[in-house]
Each structure stands twice: as structure tokens, then as C-alpha cells.
Backbone as CSV, one residue per row, in Angstrom:
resi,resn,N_x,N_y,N_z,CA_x,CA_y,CA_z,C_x,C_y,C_z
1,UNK,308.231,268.875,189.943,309.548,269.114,189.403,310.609,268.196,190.008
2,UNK,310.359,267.826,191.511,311.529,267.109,191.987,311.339,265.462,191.983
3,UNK,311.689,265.140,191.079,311.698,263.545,190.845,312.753,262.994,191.169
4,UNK,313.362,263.071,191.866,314.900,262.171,192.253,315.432,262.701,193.768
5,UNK,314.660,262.829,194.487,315.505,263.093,196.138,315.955,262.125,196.722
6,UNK,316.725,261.912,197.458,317.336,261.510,198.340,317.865,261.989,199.272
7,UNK,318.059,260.554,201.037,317.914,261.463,201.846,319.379,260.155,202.040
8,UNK,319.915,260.739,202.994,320.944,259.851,203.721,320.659,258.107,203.702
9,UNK,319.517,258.076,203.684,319.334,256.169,203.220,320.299,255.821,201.972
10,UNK,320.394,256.906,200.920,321.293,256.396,200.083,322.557,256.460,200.705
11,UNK,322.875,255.096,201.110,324.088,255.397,202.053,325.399,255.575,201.659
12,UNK,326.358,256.134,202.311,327.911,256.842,201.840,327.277,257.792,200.462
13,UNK,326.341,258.244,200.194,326.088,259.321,199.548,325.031,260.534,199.347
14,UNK,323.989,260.424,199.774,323.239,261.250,200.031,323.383,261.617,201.601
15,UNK,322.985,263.109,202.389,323.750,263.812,203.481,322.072,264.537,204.244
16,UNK,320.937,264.257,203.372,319.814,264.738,204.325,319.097,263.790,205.202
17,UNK,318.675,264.088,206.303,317.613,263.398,207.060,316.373,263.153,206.243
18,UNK,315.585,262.554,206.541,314.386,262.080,205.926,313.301,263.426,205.931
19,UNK,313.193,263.991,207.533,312.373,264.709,207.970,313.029,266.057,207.251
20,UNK,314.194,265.904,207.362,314.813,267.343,207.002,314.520,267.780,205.782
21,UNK,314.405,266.776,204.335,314.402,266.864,203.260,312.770,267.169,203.304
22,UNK,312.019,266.881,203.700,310.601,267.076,203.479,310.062,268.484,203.531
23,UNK,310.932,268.820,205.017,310.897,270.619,205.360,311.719,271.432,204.657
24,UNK,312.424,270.885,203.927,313.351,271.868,203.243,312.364,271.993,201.770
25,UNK,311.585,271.304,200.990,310.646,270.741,200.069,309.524,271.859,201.097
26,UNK,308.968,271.777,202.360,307.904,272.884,202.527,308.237,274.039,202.201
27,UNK,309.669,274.663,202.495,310.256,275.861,202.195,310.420,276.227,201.213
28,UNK,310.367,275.852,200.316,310.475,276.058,198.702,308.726,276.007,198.295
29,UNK,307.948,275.838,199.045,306.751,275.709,198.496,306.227,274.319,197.435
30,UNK,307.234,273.269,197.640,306.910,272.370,196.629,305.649,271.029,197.224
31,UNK,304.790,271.007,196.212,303.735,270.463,196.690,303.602,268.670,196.391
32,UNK,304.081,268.453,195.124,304.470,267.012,195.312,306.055,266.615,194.960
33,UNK,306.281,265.723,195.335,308.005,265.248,195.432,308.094,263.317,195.241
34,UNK,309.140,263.122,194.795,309.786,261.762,194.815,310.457,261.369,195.096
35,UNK,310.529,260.159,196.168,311.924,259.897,197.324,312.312,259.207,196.336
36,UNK,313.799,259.193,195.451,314.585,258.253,194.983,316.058,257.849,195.600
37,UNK,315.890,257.106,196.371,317.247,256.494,197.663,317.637,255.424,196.124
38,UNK,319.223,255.614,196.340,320.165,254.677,195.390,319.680,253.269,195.901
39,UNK,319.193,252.609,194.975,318.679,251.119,195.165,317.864,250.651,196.765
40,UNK,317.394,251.349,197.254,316.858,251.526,198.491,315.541,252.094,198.571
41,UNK,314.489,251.495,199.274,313.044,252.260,199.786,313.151,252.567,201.423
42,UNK,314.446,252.481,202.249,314.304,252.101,203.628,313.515,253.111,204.099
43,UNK,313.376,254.750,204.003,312.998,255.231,204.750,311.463,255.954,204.134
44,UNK,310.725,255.296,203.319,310.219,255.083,202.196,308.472,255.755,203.180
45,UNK,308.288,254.911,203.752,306.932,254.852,204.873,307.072,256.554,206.067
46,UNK,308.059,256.352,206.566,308.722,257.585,207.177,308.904,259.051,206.291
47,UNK,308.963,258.842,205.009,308.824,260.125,204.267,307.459,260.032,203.702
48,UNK,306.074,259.474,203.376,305.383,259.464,203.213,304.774,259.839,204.681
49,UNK,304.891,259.344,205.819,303.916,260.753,206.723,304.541,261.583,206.817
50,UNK,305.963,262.297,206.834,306.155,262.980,206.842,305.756,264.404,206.025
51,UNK,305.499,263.671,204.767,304.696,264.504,203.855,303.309,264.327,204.285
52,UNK,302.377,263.779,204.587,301.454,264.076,205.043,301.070,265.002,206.039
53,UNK,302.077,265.327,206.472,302.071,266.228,208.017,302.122,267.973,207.308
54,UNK,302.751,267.651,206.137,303.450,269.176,205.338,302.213,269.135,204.347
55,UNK,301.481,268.482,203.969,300.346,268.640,202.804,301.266,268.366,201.454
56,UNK,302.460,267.852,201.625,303.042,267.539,200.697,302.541,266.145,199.854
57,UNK,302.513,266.160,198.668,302.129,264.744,197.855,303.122,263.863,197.765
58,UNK,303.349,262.968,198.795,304.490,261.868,198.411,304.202,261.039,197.489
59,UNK,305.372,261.053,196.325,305.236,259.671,195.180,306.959,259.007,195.906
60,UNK,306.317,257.938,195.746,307.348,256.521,196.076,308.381,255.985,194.343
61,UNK,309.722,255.893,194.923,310.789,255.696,193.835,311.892,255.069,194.325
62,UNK,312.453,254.995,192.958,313.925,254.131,193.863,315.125,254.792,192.329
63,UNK,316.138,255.019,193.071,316.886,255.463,191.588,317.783,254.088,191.764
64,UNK,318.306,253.426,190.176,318.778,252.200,190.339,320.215,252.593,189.675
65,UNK,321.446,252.252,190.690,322.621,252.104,189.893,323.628,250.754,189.994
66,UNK,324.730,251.052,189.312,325.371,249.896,189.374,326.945,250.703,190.139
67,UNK,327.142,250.472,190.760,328.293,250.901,191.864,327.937,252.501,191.251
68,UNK,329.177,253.272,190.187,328.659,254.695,190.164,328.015,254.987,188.955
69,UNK,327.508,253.926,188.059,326.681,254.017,187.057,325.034,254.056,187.506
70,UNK,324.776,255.456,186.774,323.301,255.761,186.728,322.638,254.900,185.576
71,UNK,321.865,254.062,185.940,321.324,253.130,185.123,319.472,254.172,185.086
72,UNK,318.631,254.009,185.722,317.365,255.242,185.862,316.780,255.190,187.230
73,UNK,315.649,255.809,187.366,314.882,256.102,188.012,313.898,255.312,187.842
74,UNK,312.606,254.376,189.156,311.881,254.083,188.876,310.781,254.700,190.060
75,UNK,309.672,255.165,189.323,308.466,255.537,189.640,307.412,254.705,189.852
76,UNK,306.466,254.752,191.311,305.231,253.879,191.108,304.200,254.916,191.291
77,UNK,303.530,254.437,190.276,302.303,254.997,190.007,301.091,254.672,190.851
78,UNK,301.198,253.788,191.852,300.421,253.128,192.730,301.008,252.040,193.613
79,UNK,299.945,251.816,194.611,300.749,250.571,195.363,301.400,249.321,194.184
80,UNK,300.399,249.086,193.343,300.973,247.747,192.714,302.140,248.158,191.835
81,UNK,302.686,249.324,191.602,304.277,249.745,191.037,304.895,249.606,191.948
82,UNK,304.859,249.974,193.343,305.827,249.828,194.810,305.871,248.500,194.986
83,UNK,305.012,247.746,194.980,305.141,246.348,194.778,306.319,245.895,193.798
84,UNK,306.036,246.401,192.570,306.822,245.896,191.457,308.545,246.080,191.551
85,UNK,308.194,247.544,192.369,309.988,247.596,192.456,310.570,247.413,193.363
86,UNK,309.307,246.913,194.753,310.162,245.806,195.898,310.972,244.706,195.350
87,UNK,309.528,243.935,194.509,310.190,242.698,193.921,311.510,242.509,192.981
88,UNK,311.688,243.546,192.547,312.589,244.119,192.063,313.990,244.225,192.214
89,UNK,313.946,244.843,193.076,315.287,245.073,194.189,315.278,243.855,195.137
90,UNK,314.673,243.442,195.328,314.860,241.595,195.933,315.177,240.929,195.156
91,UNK,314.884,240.892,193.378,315.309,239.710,192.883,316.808,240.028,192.416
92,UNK,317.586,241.509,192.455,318.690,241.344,191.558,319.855,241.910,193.295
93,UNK,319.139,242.126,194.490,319.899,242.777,195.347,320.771,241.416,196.429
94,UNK,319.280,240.343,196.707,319.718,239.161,197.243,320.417,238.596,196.638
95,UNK,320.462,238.206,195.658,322.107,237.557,195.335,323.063,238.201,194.432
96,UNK,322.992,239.534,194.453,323.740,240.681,194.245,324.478,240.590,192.993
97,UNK,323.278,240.336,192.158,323.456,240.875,190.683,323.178,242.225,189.909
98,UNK,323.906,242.260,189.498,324.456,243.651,188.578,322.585,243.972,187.949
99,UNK,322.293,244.919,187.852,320.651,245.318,187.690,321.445,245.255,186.219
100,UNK,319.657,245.136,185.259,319.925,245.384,183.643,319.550,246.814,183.576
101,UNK,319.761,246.973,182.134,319.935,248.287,181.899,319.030,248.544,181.162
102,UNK,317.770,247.829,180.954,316.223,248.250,180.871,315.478,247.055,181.036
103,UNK,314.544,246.892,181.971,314.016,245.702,182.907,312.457,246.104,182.120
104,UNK,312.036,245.129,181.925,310.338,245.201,181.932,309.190,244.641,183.102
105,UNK,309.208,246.120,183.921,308.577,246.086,185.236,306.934,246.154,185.196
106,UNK,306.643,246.399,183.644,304.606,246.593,183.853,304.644,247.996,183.790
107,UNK,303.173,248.327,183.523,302.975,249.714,183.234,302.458,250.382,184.740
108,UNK,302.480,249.933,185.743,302.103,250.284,186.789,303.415,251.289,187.661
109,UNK,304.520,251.343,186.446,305.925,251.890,187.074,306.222,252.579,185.867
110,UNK,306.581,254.172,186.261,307.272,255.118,185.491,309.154,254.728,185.224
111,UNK,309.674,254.850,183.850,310.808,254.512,183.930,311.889,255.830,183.510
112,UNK,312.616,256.422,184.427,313.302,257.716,183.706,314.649,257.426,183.694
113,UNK,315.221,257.284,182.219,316.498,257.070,181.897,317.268,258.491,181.725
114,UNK,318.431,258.508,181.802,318.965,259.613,181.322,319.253,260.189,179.782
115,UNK,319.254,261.522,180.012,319.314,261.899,178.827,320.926,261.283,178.013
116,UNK,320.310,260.857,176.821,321.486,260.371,175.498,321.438,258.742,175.862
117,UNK,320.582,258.277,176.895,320.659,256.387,177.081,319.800,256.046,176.176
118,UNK,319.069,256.610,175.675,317.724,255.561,174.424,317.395,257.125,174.166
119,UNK,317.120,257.021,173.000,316.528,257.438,172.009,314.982,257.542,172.490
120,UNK,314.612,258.714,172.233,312.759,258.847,172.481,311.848,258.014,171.640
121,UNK,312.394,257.702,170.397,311.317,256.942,169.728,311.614,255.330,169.807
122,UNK,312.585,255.159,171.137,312.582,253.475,170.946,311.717,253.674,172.234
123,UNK,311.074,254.066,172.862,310.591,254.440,174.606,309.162,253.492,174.353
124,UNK,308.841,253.025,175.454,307.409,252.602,175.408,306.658,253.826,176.529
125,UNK,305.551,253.600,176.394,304.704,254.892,177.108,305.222,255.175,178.371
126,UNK,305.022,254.198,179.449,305.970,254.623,180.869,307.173,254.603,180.377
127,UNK,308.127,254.924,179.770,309.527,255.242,179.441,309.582,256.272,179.386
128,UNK,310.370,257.618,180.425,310.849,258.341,179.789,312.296,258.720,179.875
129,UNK,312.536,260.364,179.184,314.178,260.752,179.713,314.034,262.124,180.515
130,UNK,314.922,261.979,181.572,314.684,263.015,182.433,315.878,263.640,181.970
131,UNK,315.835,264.892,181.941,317.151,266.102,181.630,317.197,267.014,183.123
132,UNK,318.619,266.939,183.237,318.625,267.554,184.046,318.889,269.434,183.817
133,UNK,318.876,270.677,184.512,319.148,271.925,184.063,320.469,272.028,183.539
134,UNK,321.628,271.472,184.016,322.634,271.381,183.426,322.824,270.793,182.017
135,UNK,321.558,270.225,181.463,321.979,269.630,180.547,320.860,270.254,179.314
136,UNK,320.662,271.331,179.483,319.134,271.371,178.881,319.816,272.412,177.113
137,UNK,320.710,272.574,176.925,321.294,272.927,175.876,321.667,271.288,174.805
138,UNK,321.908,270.811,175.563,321.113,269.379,174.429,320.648,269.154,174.254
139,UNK,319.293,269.761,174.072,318.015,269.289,173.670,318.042,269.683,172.338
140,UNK,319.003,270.937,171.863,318.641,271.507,170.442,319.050,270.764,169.551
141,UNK,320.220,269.624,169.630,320.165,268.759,168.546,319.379,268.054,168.430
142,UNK,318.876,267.219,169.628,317.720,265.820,169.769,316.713,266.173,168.962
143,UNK,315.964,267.060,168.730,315.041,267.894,168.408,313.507,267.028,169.525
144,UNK,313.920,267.116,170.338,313.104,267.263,171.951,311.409,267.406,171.779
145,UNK,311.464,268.752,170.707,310.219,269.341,170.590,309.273,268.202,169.647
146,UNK,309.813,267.177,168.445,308.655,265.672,168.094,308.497,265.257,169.037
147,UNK,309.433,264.970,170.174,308.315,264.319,171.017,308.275,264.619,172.580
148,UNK,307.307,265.689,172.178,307.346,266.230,173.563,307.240,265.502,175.213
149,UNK,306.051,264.591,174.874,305.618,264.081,175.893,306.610,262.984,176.825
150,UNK,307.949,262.740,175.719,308.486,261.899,176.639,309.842,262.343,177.389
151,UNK,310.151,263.499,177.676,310.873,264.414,178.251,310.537,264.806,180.193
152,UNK,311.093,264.680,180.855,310.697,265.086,182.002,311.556,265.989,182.698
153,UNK,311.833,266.541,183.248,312.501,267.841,184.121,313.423,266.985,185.613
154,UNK,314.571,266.448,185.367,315.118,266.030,186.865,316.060,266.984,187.146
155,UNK,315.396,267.375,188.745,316.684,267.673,189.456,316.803,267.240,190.424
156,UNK,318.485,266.512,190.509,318.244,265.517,191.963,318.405,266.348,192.751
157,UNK,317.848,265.789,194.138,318.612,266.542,195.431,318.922,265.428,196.167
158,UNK,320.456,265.974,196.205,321.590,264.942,197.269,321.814,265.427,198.193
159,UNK,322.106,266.806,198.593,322.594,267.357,199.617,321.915,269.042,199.913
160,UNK,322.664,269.551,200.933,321.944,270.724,201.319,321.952,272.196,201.047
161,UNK,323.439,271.847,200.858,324.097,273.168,200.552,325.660,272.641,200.033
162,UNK,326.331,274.043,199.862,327.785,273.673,199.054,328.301,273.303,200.461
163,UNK,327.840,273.479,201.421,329.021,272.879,202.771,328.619,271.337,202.781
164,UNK,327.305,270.856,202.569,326.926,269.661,202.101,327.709,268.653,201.515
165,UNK,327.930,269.733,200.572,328.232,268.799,198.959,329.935,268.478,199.569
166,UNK,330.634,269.071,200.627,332.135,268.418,200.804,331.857,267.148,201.433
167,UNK,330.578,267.529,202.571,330.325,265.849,203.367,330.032,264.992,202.270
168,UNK,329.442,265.485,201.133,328.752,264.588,200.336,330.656,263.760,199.528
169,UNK,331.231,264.549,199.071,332.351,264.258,198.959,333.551,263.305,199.642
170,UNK,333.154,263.666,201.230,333.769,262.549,201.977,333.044,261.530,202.223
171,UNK,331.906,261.187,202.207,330.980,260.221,202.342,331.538,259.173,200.943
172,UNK,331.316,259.638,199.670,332.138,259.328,198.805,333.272,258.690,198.413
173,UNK,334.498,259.319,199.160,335.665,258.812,199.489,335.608,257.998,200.708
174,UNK,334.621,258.043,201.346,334.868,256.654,202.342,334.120,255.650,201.770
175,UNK,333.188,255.746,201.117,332.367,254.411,200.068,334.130,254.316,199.284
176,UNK,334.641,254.267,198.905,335.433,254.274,197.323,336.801,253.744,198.014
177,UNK,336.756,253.827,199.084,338.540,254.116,199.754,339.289,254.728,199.642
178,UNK,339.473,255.987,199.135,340.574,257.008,198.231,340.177,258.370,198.614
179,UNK,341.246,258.974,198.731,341.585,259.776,199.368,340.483,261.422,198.173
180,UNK,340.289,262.587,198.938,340.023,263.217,198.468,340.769,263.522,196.574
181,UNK,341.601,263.851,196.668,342.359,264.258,195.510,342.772,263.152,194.077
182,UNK,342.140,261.884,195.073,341.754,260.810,193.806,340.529,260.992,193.340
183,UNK,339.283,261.215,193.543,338.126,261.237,192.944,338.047,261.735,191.958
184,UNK,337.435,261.440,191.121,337.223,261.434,189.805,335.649,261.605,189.997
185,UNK,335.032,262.627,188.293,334.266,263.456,188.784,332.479,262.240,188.619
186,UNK,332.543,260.802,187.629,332.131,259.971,187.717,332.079,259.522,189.805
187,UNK,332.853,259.809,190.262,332.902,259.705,191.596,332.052,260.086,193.153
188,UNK,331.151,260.958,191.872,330.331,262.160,193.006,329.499,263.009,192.211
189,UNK,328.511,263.064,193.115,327.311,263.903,192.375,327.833,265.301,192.156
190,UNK,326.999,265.660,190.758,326.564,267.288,190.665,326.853,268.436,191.522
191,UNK,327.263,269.196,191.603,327.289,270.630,192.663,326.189,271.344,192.806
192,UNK,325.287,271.185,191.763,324.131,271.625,191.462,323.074,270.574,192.088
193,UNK,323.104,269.688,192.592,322.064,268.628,193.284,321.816,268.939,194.540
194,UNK,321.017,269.948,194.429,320.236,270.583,195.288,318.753,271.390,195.517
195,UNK,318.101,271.555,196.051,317.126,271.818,196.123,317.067,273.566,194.979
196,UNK,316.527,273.570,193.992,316.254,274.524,193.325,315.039,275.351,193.243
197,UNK,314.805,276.538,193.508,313.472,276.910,193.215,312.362,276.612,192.026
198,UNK,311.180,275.892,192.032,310.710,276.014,191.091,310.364,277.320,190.270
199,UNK,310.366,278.121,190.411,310.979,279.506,189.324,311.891,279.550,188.778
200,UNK,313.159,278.637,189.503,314.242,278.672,189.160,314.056,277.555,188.117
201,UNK,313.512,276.340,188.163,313.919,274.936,187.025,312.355,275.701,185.941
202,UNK,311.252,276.353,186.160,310.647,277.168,184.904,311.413,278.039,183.969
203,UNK,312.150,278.553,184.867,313.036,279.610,184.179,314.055,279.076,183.340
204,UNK,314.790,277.642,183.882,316.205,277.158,183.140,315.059,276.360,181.898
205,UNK,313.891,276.091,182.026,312.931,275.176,180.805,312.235,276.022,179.854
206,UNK,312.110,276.718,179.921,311.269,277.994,179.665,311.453,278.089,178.114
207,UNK,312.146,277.290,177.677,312.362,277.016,175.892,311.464,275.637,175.644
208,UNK,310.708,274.445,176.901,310.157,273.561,176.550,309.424,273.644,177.642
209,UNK,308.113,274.202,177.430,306.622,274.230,178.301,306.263,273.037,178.316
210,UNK,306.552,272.097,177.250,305.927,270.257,177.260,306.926,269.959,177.932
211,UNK,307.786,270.271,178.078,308.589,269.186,179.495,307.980,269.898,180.757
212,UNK,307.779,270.740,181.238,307.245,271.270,182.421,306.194,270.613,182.417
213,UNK,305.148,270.633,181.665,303.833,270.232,181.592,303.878,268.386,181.517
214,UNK,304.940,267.558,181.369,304.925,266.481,181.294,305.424,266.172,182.633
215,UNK,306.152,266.977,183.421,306.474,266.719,184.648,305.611,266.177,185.343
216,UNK,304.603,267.537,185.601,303.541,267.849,186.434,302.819,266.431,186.536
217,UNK,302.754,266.655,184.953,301.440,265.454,184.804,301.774,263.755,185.444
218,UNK,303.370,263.444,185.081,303.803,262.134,186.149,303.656,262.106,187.520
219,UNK,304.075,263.306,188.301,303.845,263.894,189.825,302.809,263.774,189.746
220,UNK,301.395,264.097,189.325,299.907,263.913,189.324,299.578,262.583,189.243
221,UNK,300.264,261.965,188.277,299.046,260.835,188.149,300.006,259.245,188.989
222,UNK,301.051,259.549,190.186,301.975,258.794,191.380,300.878,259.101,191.904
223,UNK,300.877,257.847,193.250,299.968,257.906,194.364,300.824,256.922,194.919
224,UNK,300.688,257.092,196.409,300.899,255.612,196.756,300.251,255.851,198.522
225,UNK,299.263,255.093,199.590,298.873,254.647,200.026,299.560,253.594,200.995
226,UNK,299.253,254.458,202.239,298.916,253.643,203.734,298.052,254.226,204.539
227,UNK,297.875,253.245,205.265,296.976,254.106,206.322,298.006,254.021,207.979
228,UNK,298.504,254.447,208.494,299.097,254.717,209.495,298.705,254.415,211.069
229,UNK,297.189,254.858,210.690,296.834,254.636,212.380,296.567,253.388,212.703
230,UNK,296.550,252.247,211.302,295.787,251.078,211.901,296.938,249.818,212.519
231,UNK,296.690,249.240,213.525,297.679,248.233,213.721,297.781,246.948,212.749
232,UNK,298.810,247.034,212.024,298.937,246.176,211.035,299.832,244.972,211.703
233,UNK,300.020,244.790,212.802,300.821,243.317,213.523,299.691,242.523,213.616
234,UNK,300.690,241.331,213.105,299.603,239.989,212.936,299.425,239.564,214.326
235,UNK,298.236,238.793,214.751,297.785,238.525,215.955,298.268,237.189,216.094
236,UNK,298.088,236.448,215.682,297.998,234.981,215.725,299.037,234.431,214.389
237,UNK,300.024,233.902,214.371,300.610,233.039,212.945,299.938,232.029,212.155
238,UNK,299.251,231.246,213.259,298.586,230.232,212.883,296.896,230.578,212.810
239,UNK,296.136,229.485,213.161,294.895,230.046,213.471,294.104,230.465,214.633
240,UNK,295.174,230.345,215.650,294.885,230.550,216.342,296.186,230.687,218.147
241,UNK,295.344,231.432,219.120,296.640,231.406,220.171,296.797,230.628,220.528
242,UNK,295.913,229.484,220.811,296.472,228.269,221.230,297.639,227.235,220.028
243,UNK,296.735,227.448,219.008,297.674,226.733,217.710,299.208,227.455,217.762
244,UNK,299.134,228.537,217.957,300.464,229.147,218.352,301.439,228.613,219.446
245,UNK,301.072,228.495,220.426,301.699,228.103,221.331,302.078,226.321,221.341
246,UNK,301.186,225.421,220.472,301.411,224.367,220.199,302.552,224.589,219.004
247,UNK,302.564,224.987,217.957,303.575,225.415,216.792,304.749,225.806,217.831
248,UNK,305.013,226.590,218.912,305.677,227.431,219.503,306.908,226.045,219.730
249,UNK,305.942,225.350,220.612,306.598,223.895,221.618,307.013,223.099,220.493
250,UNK,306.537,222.742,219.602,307.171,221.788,218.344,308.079,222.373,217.617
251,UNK,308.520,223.586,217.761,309.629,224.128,216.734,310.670,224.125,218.191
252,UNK,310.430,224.255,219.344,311.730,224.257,220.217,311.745,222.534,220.555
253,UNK,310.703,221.985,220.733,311.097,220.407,220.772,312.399,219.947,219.188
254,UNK,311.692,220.622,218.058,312.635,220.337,217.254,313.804,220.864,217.478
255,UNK,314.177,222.162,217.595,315.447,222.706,217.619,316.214,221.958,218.908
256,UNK,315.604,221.491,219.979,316.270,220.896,220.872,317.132,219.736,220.431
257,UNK,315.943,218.996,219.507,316.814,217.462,219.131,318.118,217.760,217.689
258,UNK,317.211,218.846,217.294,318.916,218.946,216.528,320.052,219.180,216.544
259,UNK,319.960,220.041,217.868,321.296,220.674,218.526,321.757,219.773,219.296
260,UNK,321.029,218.954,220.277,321.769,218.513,221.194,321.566,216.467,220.734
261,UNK,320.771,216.111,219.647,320.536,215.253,219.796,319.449,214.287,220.618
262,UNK,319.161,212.940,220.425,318.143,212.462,221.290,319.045,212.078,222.510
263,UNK,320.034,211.887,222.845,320.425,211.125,223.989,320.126,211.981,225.611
């Protein structure tokens, strides 16, 4: 059910710890989850053991915006989707271009737009629209129910509680510069972006069993993979320690003569 968390990596706006959000996810009984940090994977590795420690199923994400425009959510379905949306966020973050507003990343990455951004029948298979509970009384015009399968259930979690949601508010106003009583409601998340019982998001769906059931099935078929205990530091750069230490002396012989010259 929870496809969009975030923990304080989304910075000046999300208000949980990494570890905290994972245990608050054991307490609710929820068994798999999706870290989505605003244009960010930083704490990405760190919430994946962390869920390992809880028997929790970590799936790896990134939610993508443009300052306070929700552009979507992206999902990897495996290492080579986490791949896809490293490369991703490197090619439009390093020279800090404005992301598009539907990228063709490969089918190895789930794509969840918001509800009323595309139309269900322009979607390709990893395309979908996530609705959030607040919004689930629009579904009766869309008519939701042709196409079931491309509907998914989001509820973000930004913060912890309603005492949260004021830090979440000043965090906000210090990203923005402006004072509380300027914000505007484009300005700041949901009041409702919080951890919900799953009884509670069955109960608000409970008019569309294929969106519940399409949830599940994206949370099921995410994986993503490390192994933790092994030392992954490279030994040698070159081919070897001695080749190292020769590379070592020729990059400071060089840096010597450029700085100071031959004289």
C-alpha cells in the first residue's frame, strides 16, 4: 500500500529519520514499502537493511519534482531499474535541468503519475496513476473500473504526526523564504501524509478491489538487492600495489609541475 515514503533526505521537507520510518512501517504491520525521497536515493542502502532487520520488503524509488510540482513517482523493479533512475537523476540533476514530464526510462522501472496527468488509455504497461484516499471520489467520473489494472493506491508518508506536519511546515517556509502566513497550500504537503492503517486505505478503496489488488501486485513484483556483509572497496586502482604507488608518484610529480612550475 505504501508507495511514496519519505524520510528527512527529502530535504527542507520530509521530518522522519530513515530508521524511524521503517519502525513506524513495523508498527502498523506493513510488510513491503517504497522509499520515495524528492529527487534523491541518499539514504536508499540504509533503509534497505534497515528493512531487512524488520522482515520488511524494501522496494527502491525516487519521487521526481520540479521545485513544488509533482511530476511522478519512479519505481525499480530490480537492480537494473535503480540503475536506470541513478542515471537519471545524474543526467537532468548535474546540470540542473528542469526533469520532463514523461521520460522513457525502460520497462525495468514502474512509472506513477498522478491522478488527472494522463489519461489511462494513453499509459504504456509500466505506466501507472496512483490516487491518493483523498482523492478517491474521482474515480466515479474516470470510470476507473475499464481499466482496472492501471490504478494504484498512494499514500505518501511525509511526516509523523499533526505535531510533525507544523515542522513539516517550517521546514517548508525555510526552503521557500516566507514566512508562515504566506504559504500557499501548493506550498506543502497533505495533512493526511501520514502513515495510515492498512484497514484504514482497504476501507477508504473498498469500492475498487482492482486497485488494492494492483497495488499488491507492483510491491510484489520490486526487488532490489545487496549484499551487505561483503567488502565492496576496491583493492588496487590499477593492477596492481605496486602499479599504484607508481600512478601515485606520477600524478604528484604532475601536480607539482603545474602548480609550481619547472624552475
Amino acid at each position: 500500500m505504501y508507495l511514496n515514503c519519505k524520510t528527512w533526505f527529502s530535504l527542507r521537507y520530509g521530518t522522519i529519520k530513515t530508521e524511524e520510518l521503517v519502525e513506524m512501517a513495523e508498527a502498523h504491520a506493513v510488510k513491503a514499502m517504497a522509499l520515495t525521497n524528492i529527487n534523491s536515493t541518499a539514504d536508499l542502502w540504509d533503509f534497505v537493511d534497515f528493512c531487512h532487520q524488520k522482515n520488511i520488503k524494501p522496494v527502491a524509488g525516487v519521487e521526481i519534482r520540479n521545485g513544488n510540482d509533482f511530476l511522478y513517482i519512479i519505481l525499480a523493479k530490480n537492480n537494473a531499474g535503480l540503475l536506470a533512475i541513478h542515471r537519471f537523476l545524474s543526467e537532468y540533476l548535474q546540470p540542473k535541468l528542469p526533469f520532463p514530464d514523461r521520460p522513457q526510462l525502460g520497462t525495468d522501472v514502474y512509472m506513477i503519475y498522478a491522478l488527472g496527468k494522463w489519461s489511462a488509455t494513453e499509459l504504456q504497461p509500466n505506466e501507472l496513476i496512483g490516487v491518493q484516499p483523498t482523492e478517491v471520489n474521482k474515480l466515479y467520473g474516470l470510470n476507473a473500473h475499464l481499466q482496472p489494472g492501471k490504478y494504484v493506491i498512494r499514500q505518501p508518508v511525509t511526516f509523523q504526526d499533526k505535531s510533525y506536519y507544523n515542522v513539516h511546515r517550517l521546514l517548508r517556509a525555510v526552503d521557500k523564504n516566507i514566512i508562515l502566513s504566506k504559504q500557499q497550500p501548493e506550498d506543502i504537503a497533505g495533512s493526511h501524509e501520514m502513515f495510515v492503517s492498512q484497514a484504514g486505505l482497504f476501507n477508504a478503496f473498498s469500492a475498487h478491489p482492482a486497485m488494492i489488488t494492483t497495488t499488491l501486485q507492483v510491491l510484489d513484483s520490486c526487488s532490489v538487492e545487496m549484499e551487505f556483509k561483503s567488502d565492496k572497496t576496491k583493492k588496487v586502482y590499477s593492477n596492481s600495489k605496486a602499479g599504484d604507488k607508481k600512478l601515485l608518484e606520477k600524478l604528484a610529480l604532475d601536480g607539482m609541475k603545474r602548480r609550481y612550475g619547472l624552475r
